[in-house]
XYZ file of C-alpha atoms in Angstrom:
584
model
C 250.406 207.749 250.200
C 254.175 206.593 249.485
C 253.246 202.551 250.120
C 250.476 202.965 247.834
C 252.222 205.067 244.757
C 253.549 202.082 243.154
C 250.063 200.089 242.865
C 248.377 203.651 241.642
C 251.228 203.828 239.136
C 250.334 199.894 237.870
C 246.454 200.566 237.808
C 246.802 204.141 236.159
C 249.110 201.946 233.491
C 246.481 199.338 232.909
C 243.416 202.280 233.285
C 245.546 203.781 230.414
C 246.612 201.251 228.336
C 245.067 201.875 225.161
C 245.064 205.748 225.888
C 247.223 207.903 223.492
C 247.766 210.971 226.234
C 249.975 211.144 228.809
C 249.470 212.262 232.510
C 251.895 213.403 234.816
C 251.599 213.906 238.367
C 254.114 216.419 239.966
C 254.461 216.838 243.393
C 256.399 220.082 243.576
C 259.288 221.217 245.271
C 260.201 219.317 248.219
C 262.506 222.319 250.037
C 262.816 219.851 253.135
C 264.875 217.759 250.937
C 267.854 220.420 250.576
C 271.184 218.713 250.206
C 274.069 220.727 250.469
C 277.374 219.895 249.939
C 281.214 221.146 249.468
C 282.789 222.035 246.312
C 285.341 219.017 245.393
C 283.997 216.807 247.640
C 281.342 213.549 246.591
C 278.103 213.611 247.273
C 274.728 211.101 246.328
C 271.005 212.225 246.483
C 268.362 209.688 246.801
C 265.197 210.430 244.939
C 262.399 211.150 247.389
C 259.630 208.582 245.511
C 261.678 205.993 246.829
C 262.539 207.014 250.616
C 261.893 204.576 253.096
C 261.151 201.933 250.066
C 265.216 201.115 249.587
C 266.408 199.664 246.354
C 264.049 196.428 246.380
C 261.019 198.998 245.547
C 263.157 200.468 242.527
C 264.035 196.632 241.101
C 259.775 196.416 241.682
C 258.929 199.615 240.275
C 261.692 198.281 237.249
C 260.106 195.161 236.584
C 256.605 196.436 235.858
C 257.895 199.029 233.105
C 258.474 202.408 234.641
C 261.430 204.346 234.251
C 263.589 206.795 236.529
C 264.533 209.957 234.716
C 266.858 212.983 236.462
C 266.493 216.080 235.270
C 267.661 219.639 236.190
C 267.164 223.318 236.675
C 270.527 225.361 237.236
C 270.754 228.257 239.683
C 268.962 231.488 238.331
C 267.762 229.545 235.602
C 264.075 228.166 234.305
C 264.973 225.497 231.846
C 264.404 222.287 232.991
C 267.318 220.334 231.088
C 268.028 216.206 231.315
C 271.383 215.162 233.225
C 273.698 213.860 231.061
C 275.305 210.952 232.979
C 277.083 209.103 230.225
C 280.346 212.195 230.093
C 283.587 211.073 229.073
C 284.985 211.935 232.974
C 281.863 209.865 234.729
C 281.583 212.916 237.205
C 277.756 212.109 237.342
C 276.610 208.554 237.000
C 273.285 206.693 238.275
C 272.837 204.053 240.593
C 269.530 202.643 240.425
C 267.312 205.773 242.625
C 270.590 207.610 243.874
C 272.378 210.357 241.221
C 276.204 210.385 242.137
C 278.251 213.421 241.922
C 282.052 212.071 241.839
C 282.895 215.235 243.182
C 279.923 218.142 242.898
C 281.004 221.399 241.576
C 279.513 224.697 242.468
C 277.641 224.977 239.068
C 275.806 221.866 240.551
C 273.790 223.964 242.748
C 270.048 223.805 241.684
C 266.739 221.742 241.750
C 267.108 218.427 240.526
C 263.932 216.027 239.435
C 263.384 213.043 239.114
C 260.674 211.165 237.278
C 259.125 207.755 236.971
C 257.441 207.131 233.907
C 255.867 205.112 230.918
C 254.821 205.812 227.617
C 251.083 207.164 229.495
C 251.973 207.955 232.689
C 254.746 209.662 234.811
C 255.236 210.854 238.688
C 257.767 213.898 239.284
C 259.305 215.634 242.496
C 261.826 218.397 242.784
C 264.416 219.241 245.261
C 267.378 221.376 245.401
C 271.226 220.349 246.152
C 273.220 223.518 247.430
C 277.010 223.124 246.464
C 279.299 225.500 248.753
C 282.798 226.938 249.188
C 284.668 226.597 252.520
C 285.570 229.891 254.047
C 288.693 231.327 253.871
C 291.437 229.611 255.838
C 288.247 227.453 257.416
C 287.349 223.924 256.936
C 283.349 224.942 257.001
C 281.234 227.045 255.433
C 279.387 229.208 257.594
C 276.511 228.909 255.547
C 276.263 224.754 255.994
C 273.326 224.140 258.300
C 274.843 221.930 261.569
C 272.947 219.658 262.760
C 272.409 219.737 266.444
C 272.979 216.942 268.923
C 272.087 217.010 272.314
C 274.164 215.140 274.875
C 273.576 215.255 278.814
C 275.489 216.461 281.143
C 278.072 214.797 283.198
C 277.191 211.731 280.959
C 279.201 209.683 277.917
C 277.650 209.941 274.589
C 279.283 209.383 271.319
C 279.171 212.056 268.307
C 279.156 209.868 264.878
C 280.216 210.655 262.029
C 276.922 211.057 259.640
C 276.143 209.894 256.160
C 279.939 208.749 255.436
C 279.455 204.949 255.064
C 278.089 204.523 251.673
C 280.437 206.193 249.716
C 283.778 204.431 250.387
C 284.312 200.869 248.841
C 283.692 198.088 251.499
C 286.798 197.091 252.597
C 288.075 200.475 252.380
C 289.184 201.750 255.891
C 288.776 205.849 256.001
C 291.191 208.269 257.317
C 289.131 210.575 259.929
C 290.056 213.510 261.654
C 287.852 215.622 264.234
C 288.028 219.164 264.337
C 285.970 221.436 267.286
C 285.801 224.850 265.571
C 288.329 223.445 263.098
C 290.990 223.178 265.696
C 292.284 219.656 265.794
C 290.556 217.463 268.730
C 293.979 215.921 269.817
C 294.551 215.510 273.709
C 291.306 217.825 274.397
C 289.825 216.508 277.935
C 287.138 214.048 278.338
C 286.876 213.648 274.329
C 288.229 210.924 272.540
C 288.499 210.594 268.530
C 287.870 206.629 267.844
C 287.909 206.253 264.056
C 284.078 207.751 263.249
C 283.109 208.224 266.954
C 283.881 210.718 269.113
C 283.329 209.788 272.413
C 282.357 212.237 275.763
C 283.701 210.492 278.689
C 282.061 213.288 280.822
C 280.368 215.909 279.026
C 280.332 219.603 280.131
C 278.684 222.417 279.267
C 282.106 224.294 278.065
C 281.900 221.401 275.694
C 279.774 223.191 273.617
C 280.198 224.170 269.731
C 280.838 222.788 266.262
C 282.402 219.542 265.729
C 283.419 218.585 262.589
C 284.665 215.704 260.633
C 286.742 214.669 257.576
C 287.053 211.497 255.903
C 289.888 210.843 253.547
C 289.033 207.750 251.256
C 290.710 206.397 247.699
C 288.827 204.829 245.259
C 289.683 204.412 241.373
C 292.729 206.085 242.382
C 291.667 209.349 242.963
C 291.379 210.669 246.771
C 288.344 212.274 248.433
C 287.168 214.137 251.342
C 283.676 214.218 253.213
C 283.543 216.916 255.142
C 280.207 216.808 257.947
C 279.921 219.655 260.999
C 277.110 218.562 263.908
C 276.877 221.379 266.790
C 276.488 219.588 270.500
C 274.313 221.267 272.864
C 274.886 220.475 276.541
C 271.396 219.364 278.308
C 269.922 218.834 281.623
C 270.387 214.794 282.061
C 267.479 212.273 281.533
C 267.558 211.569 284.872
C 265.870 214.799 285.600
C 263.177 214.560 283.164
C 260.090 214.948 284.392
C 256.164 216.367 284.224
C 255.841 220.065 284.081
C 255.738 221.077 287.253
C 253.163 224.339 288.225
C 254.224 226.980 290.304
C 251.452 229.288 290.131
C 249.079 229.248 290.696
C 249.015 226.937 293.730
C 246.086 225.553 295.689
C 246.861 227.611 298.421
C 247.133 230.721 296.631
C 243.606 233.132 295.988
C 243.309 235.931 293.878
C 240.807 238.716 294.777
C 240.228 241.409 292.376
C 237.283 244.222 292.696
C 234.280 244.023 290.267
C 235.132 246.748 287.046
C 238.986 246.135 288.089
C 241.454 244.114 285.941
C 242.026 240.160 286.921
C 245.312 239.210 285.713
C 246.179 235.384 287.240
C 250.095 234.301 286.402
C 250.670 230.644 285.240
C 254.240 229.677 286.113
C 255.380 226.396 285.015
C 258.596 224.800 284.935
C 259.237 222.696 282.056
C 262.780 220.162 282.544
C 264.396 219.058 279.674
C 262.642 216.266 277.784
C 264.315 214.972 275.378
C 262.264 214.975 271.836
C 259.094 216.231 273.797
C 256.576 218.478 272.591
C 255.454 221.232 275.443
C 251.958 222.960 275.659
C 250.424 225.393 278.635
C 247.164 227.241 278.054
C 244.427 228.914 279.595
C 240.841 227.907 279.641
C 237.581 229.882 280.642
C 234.684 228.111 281.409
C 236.432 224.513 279.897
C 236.893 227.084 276.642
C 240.490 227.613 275.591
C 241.857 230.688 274.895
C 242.445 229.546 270.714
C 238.784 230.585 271.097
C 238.751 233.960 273.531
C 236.885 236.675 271.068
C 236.429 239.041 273.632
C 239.225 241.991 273.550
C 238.846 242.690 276.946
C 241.112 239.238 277.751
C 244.661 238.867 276.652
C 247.324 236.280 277.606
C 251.087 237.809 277.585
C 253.572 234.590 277.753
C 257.154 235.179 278.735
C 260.272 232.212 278.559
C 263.163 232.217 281.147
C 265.776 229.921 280.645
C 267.155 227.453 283.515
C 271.102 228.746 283.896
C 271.934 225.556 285.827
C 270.326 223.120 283.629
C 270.602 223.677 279.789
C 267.307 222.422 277.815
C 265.111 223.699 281.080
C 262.990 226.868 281.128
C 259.956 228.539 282.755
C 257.031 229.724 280.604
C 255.060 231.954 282.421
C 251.322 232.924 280.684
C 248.948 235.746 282.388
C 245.799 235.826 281.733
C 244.152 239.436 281.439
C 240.543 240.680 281.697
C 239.824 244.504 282.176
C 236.280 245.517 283.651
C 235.380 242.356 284.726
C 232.480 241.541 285.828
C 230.823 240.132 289.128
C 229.655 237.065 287.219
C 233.058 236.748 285.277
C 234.683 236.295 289.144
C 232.182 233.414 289.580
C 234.307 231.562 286.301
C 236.153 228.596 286.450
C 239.799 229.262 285.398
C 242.618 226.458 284.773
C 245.746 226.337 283.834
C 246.935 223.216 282.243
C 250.477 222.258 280.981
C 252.029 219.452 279.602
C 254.739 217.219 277.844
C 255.502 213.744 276.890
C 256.079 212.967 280.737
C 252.694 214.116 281.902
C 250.032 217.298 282.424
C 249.146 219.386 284.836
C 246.540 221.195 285.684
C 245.182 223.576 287.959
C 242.236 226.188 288.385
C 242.794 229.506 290.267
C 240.876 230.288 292.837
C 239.558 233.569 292.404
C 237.145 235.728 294.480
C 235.690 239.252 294.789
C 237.014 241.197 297.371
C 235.695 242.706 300.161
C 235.830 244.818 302.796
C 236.922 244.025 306.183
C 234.028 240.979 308.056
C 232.250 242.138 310.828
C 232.860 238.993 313.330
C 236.629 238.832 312.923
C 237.044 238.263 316.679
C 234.048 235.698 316.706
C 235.898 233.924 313.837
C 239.602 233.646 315.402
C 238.077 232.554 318.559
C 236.527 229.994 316.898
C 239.442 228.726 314.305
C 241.671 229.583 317.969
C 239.772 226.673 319.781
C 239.892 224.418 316.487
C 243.467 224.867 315.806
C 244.042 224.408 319.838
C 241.678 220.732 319.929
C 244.120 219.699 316.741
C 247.238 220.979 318.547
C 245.991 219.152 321.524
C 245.497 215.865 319.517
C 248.869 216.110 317.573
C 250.658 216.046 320.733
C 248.548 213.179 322.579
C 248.877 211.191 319.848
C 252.587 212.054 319.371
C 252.980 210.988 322.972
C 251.090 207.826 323.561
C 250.704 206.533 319.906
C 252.280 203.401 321.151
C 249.538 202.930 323.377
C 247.009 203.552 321.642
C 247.901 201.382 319.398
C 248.753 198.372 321.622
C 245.044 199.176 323.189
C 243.609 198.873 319.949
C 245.281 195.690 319.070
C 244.206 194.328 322.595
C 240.480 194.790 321.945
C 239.924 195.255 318.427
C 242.514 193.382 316.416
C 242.171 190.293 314.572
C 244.251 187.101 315.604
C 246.867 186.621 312.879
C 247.993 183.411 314.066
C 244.367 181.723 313.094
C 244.853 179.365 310.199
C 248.253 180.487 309.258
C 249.984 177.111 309.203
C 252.700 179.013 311.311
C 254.391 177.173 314.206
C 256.025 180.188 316.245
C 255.901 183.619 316.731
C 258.937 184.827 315.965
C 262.540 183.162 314.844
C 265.809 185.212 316.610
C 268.454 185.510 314.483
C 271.580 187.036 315.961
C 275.410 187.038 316.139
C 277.003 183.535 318.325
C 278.907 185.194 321.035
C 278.333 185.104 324.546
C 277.061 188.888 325.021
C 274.520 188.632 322.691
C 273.582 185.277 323.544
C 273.230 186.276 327.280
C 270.739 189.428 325.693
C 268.694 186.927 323.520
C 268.261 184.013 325.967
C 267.926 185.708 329.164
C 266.233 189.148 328.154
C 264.359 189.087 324.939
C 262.791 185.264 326.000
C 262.415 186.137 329.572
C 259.907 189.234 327.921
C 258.095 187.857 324.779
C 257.848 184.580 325.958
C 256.975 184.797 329.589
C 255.461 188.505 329.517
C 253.930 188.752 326.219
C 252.978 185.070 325.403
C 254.963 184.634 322.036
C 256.237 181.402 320.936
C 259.877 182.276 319.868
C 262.286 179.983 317.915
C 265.912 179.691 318.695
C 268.058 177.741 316.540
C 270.517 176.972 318.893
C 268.037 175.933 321.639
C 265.157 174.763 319.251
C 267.414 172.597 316.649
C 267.488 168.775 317.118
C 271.456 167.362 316.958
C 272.975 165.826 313.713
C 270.609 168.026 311.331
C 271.804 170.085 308.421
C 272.047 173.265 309.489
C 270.870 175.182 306.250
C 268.426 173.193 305.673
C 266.595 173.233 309.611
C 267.388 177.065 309.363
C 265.289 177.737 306.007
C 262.775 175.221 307.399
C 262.391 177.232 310.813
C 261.999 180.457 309.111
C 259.438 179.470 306.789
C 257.773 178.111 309.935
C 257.944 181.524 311.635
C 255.577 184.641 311.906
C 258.609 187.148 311.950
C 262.117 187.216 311.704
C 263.990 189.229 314.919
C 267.542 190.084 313.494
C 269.616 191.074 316.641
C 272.092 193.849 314.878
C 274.818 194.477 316.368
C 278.968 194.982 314.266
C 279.814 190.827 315.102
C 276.235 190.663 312.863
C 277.780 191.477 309.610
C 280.751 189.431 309.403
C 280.582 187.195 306.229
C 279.860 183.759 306.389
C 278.014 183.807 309.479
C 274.309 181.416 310.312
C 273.498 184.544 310.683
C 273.477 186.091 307.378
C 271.889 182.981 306.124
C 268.898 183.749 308.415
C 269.137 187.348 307.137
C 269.120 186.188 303.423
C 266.296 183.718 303.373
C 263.919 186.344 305.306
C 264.592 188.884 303.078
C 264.003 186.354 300.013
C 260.954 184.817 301.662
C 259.638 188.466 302.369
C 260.054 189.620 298.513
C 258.874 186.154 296.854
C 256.061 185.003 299.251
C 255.204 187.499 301.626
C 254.404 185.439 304.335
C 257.042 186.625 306.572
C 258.084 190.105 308.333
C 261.457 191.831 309.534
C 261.665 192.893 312.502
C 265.190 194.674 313.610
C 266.484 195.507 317.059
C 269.923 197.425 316.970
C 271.320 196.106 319.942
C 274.719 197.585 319.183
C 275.652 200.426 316.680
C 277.491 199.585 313.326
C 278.968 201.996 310.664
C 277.600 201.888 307.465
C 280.631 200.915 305.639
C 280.613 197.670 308.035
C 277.237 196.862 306.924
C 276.808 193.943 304.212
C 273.994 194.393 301.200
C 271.116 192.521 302.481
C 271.513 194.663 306.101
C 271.849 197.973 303.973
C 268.612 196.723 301.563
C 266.784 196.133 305.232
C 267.331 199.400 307.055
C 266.469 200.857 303.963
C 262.793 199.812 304.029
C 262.317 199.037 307.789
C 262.328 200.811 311.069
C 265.120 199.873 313.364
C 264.279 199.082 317.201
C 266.850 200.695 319.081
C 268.237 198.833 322.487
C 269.538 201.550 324.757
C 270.930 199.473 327.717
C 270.082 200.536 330.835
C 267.452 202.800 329.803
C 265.481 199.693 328.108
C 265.534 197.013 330.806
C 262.095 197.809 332.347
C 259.667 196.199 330.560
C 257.038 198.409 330.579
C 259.432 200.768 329.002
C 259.299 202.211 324.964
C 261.495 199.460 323.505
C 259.276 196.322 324.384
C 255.848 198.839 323.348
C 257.613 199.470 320.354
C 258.853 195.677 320.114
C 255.205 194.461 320.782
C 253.655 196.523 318.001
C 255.850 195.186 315.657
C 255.381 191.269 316.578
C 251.934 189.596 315.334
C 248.478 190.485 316.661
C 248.423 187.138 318.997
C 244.966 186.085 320.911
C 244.764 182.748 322.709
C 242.960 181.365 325.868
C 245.840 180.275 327.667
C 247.068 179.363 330.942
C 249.904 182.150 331.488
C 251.806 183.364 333.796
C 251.279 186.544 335.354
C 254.804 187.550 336.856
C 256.448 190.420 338.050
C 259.897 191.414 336.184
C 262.806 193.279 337.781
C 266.592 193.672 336.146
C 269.437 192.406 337.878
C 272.259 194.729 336.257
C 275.433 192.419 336.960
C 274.486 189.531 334.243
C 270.923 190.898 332.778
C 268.656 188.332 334.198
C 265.211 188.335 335.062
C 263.817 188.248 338.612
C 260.166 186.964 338.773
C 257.454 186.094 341.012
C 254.723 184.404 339.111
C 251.277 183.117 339.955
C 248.820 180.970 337.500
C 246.019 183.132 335.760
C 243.629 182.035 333.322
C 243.670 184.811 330.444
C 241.584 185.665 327.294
């Protein structure tokens, strides 16, 4: 309506051109538009035919012949009288659509209008300016309406200053002091006065209350103060904001009622703080919302709590109410359904009749007895020998992944350069995957050719590789190592391509503030194979099932060997007695 009012205004002046009468539309009082301001101190109202439009639709509105006329009613008064803005003092004066009052008085208070007209046509809206007196030995009025600002908790947010920068000169830097409850904010904790801000390092709830203001300016030699109070309101931070969640009812929850009895079915949802979010919860019978219940047998009773330990949250509990109801009415579908900007919620409630006592109980637990037994029975089987059944799967129903893959080995080994975990990499983990479980493993150090660049063969081996092995152990996370470069291009080949897997075998315990980023980022998302020495040498044992699951799906007719593996504790090494078999 307001982007079209200035072409309705040049059509109704050409419509009207040759007409002798005048028509004027008035929009009323606008009461949303209430200014109020103190006694003394300057203030400017915009006309509201212009807002949103700036000056550049005035200059337009100008041009094409229409004038902008202020008029006003005083307080207790019904003569509409024309402001005189050409007095010897220039108290009031005009600036294009904004009246100036250099200061306002309190005989100022009333309903100003202002008009834009021709000699045939005119458009007119009202809207009142409230002038007030501080209170005694106060810096407010109590009868000022604050403005509240919500700020979250245990955040920093900055309280500005409002509607102060278009009255001073430019180039004129204001005096401005902040008052909480017009007590000087000087030294207060966690709140720091910068100039037209006032910053919350850490906001509290105890932060809570009026803030206020006042900015000293000079201009034509005389001095004025803007006086502006906002109240902040401690909420529940952002990061908590979520969905309504729904309490009750739940989808393990029935509700049996007796036919000619009442139903009454709670809805309990909790609502977190959202800022500028609307919030609806209702009842619906039958998909028909309870806006259109007619029958006065069904009420809904709503009830708020508010969340002590976060401001701004609250539960809204509704309960829906139907006396005498019926056999059929038990049979209806009832939902509860809540929501906010975040999301909705919904949820029926599962209501029956209810009856007296079944005549098979014991025929009925014996049977959900033998059910929940089987399951029991399962859980723990599978719990057991999951790795089993899982390696038996792969061994007769999974697919090859090594089949057109372009990959050259199995798996790369990445792990610290000392002799322990050399000894544990060359001797134990080959001697298994290689020999036992017929992987093709890649060892820089054994694999490299001599003279090569050693980033560049280690990037090229990975990419060549089916997984990456990371040996963890505390020598592992010292900066600078081949190591971490191994570490780092997985995890960047895994995130951009895909083509690769982790795989990580703790082989000796590190504390977390020894652990570098791109270790932290992988035990975050992966499993960790734990090495338990002595416990982990037979091969047959949990580590290597749990070690083979996580390796690729391999199937190959090969010539392998079929040996037999035993520890020798003193230096870790394999024993083996091996015979040729032909194997699919």
């Amino acid at each position: 309506m307001k982007i079209g009012f200035l072409l309705i205004c040049l059509l109704v002046l050409t419509i009207t051109r040759d007409c002798t009468c005048e028509r004027c539309d008035d929009w009323g009082e606008d009461t949303r538009k209430l200014t109020q301001a103190y006694d003394g101190e300057p203030v400017r109202i915009r006309c509201p035919l212009f807002e949103g439009y700036l000056k550049h639709n005035y200059s337009a509105a100008h041009s094409a012949g229409l004038t902008l006329m202020w008029y006003w009613t005083g307080k207790g008064k019904d003569l509409e009288e024309p402001i005189n803005i050409r007095l010897p003092d220039n108290r009031i004066s005009k600036d294009k659509d904004i009246l100036w009052f250099r200061p306002s008085l309190l005989n100022d208070t009333g309903n100003y209008t202002c008009m834009l007209r021709n000699t045939t046509f005119c458009l007119k809206i009202a809207f009142p300016l409230e002038v007030l007196k501080k209170d005694s030995k106060s810096c407010v009025s109590n009868d000022k309406v604050a403005k509240v600002f919500y700020f979250p908790l245990d955040e920093t947010s900055i309280l500005h200053c409002p509607d102060t920068e278009d009255y001073y000169p430019t180039g004129v830097t204001p005096t401005v002091n902040w008052y909480r409850r017009c007590e000087l904010v000087d030294g207060f904790v966690d709140r720091d006065p910068d100039g037209l801000n006032l910053k919350f390092l850490n906001m509290l709830q105890r932060y809570e209350g009026n803030y206020t203001c006042i900015v000293s300016y000079e201009e034509n030699g005389r001095e004025y103060n803007l006086t502006r109070t906002m109240y902040v309101k401690a909420i529940a931070s952002r990061f908590y904001a979520k969905a309504p969640e729904m309490r009750t009812p739940s989808d393990k929850q029935t509700f049996e009622f007796q036919a000619g009895g009442e139903l009454h079915i709670p809805c309990d949802v909790y609502f977190s703080y959202v800022d500028n979010s609307f919030i609806e919860i209702g009842w619906t019978i039958n998909g028909k919302n309870e806006g259109d219940f007619t029958d006065p047998r069904i009420q809904v009773n709503e009830s708020v709590i508010l969340d002590k330990i976060s401001p701004g949250a609250k539960t809204i509990k509704k309960e829906l109410r139907i006396k005498n109801i019926t056999p059929d009415e038990l049979k209806h579908n009832y939902t509860c359904t809540a929501r906010n900007t975040l999301g909705v919620v919904s949820r029926q409630a599962l209501v029956k009749e209810k009856v007296g006592t079944p005549r098979y109980i014991t025929e009925l637990a014996c049977g959900l007895g033998a059910t929940l037994f089987l399951v029991v029975c399962f859980v723990v089987v599978y719990h057991v020998y999951w790795l089993e059944m899982v390696l038996f799967y792969r061994a007769h129903f999974g697919t090859d992944e090594t089949i057109g893959d372009g990959k050259e080995y199995d798996v790369y080994v990445s792990y610290a350069r000392n002799a322990e975990e050399e000894e544990f990499v060359l001797v134990t983990l080959r001697g298994v995957l290689e020999n036992e479980f017929g992987y093709k493993l890649c060892i820089f150090d054994r694999d490299s050719l001599p003279g090569g660049i050693v980033t560049d063969e280690t990037l090229s081996f990975i990419k060549k590789s089916r997984r990456l092995l990371v040996v963890v152990s505390p020598s592992y996370v010292h900066q600078g190592t081949q190591a971490l470069l191994e570490l780092k291009a997985g995890l960047q080949n895994m995130a951009s391509q895909g083509n690769i897997r982790l795989v990580l075998v703790q082989y000796r315990s590190i504390k977390n503030k020894q652990k570098v980023k791109e270790l932290k980022l992988a035990q975050s998302v992966l499993g960790v194979i734990k090495w338990k020495g002595e416990k982990s040498k037979y091969p047959g044992g949990r580590f290597w099932k749990q070690l083979h699951v996580a390796l690729p799906v391999k199937k190959t007719s090969s010539t392998k060997s079929s040996c037999s593996f035993h520890m020798v504790p003193q230096n870790l090494e394999f024993g083996t007695e091996c015979s040729k078999n032909v194997t699919t």
